[in-house]
Short mmCIF file of C-alpha atoms in Angstrom, two decimals:
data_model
loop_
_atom_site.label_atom_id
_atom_site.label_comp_id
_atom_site.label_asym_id
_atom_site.label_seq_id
_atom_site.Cartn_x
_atom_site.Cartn_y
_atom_site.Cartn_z
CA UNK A 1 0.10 -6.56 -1.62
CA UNK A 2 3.42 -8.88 -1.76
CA UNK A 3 6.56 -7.93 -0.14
CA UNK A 4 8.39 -10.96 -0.81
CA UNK A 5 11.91 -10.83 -2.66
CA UNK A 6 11.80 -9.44 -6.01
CA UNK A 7 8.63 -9.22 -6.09
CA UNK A 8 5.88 -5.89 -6.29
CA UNK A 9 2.59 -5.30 -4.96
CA UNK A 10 -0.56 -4.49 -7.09
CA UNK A 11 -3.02 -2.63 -5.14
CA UNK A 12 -6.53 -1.37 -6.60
CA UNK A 13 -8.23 1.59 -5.40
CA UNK A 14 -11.80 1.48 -5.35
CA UNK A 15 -12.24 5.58 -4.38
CA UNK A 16 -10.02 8.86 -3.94
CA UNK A 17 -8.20 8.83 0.12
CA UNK A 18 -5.29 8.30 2.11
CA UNK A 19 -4.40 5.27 4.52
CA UNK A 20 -1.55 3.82 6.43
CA UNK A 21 -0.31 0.79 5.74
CA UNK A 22 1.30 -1.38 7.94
CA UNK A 23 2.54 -5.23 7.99
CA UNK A 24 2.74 -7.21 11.36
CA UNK A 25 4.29 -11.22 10.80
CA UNK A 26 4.32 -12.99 14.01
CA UNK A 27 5.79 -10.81 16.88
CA UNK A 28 7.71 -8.31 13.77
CA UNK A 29 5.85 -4.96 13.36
CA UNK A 30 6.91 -3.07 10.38
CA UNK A 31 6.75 0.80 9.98
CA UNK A 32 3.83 2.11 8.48
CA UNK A 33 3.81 4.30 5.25
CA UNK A 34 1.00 6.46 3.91
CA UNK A 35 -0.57 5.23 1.01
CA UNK A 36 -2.74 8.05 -0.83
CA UNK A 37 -4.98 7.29 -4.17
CA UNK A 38 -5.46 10.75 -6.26
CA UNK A 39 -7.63 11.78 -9.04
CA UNK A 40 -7.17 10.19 -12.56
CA UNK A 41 -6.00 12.74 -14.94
CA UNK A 42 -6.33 12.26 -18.58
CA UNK A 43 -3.70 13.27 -20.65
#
């Protein structure tokens, strides 16, 4: 995952779960969000 400027993340999700995620650079911590992966639906 990428957090530079203007730029996205692509993340790929190899089962169904939840996680935190976190980054740490140095002696700078960032917050942590949750990051959850759900069921494919079909449409």
């Amino acid at each position: 995952i990428s957090n530079s400027n203007d730029d996205r993340g692509l993340t790929t999700a190899l089962s169904v779960g939840s996680s935190k995620i976190s980054a740490i650079y140095g002696s700078i911590h960032s917050d942590s969000i949750d990051f959850e992966v759900t069921p494919e639906i079909l449409a």
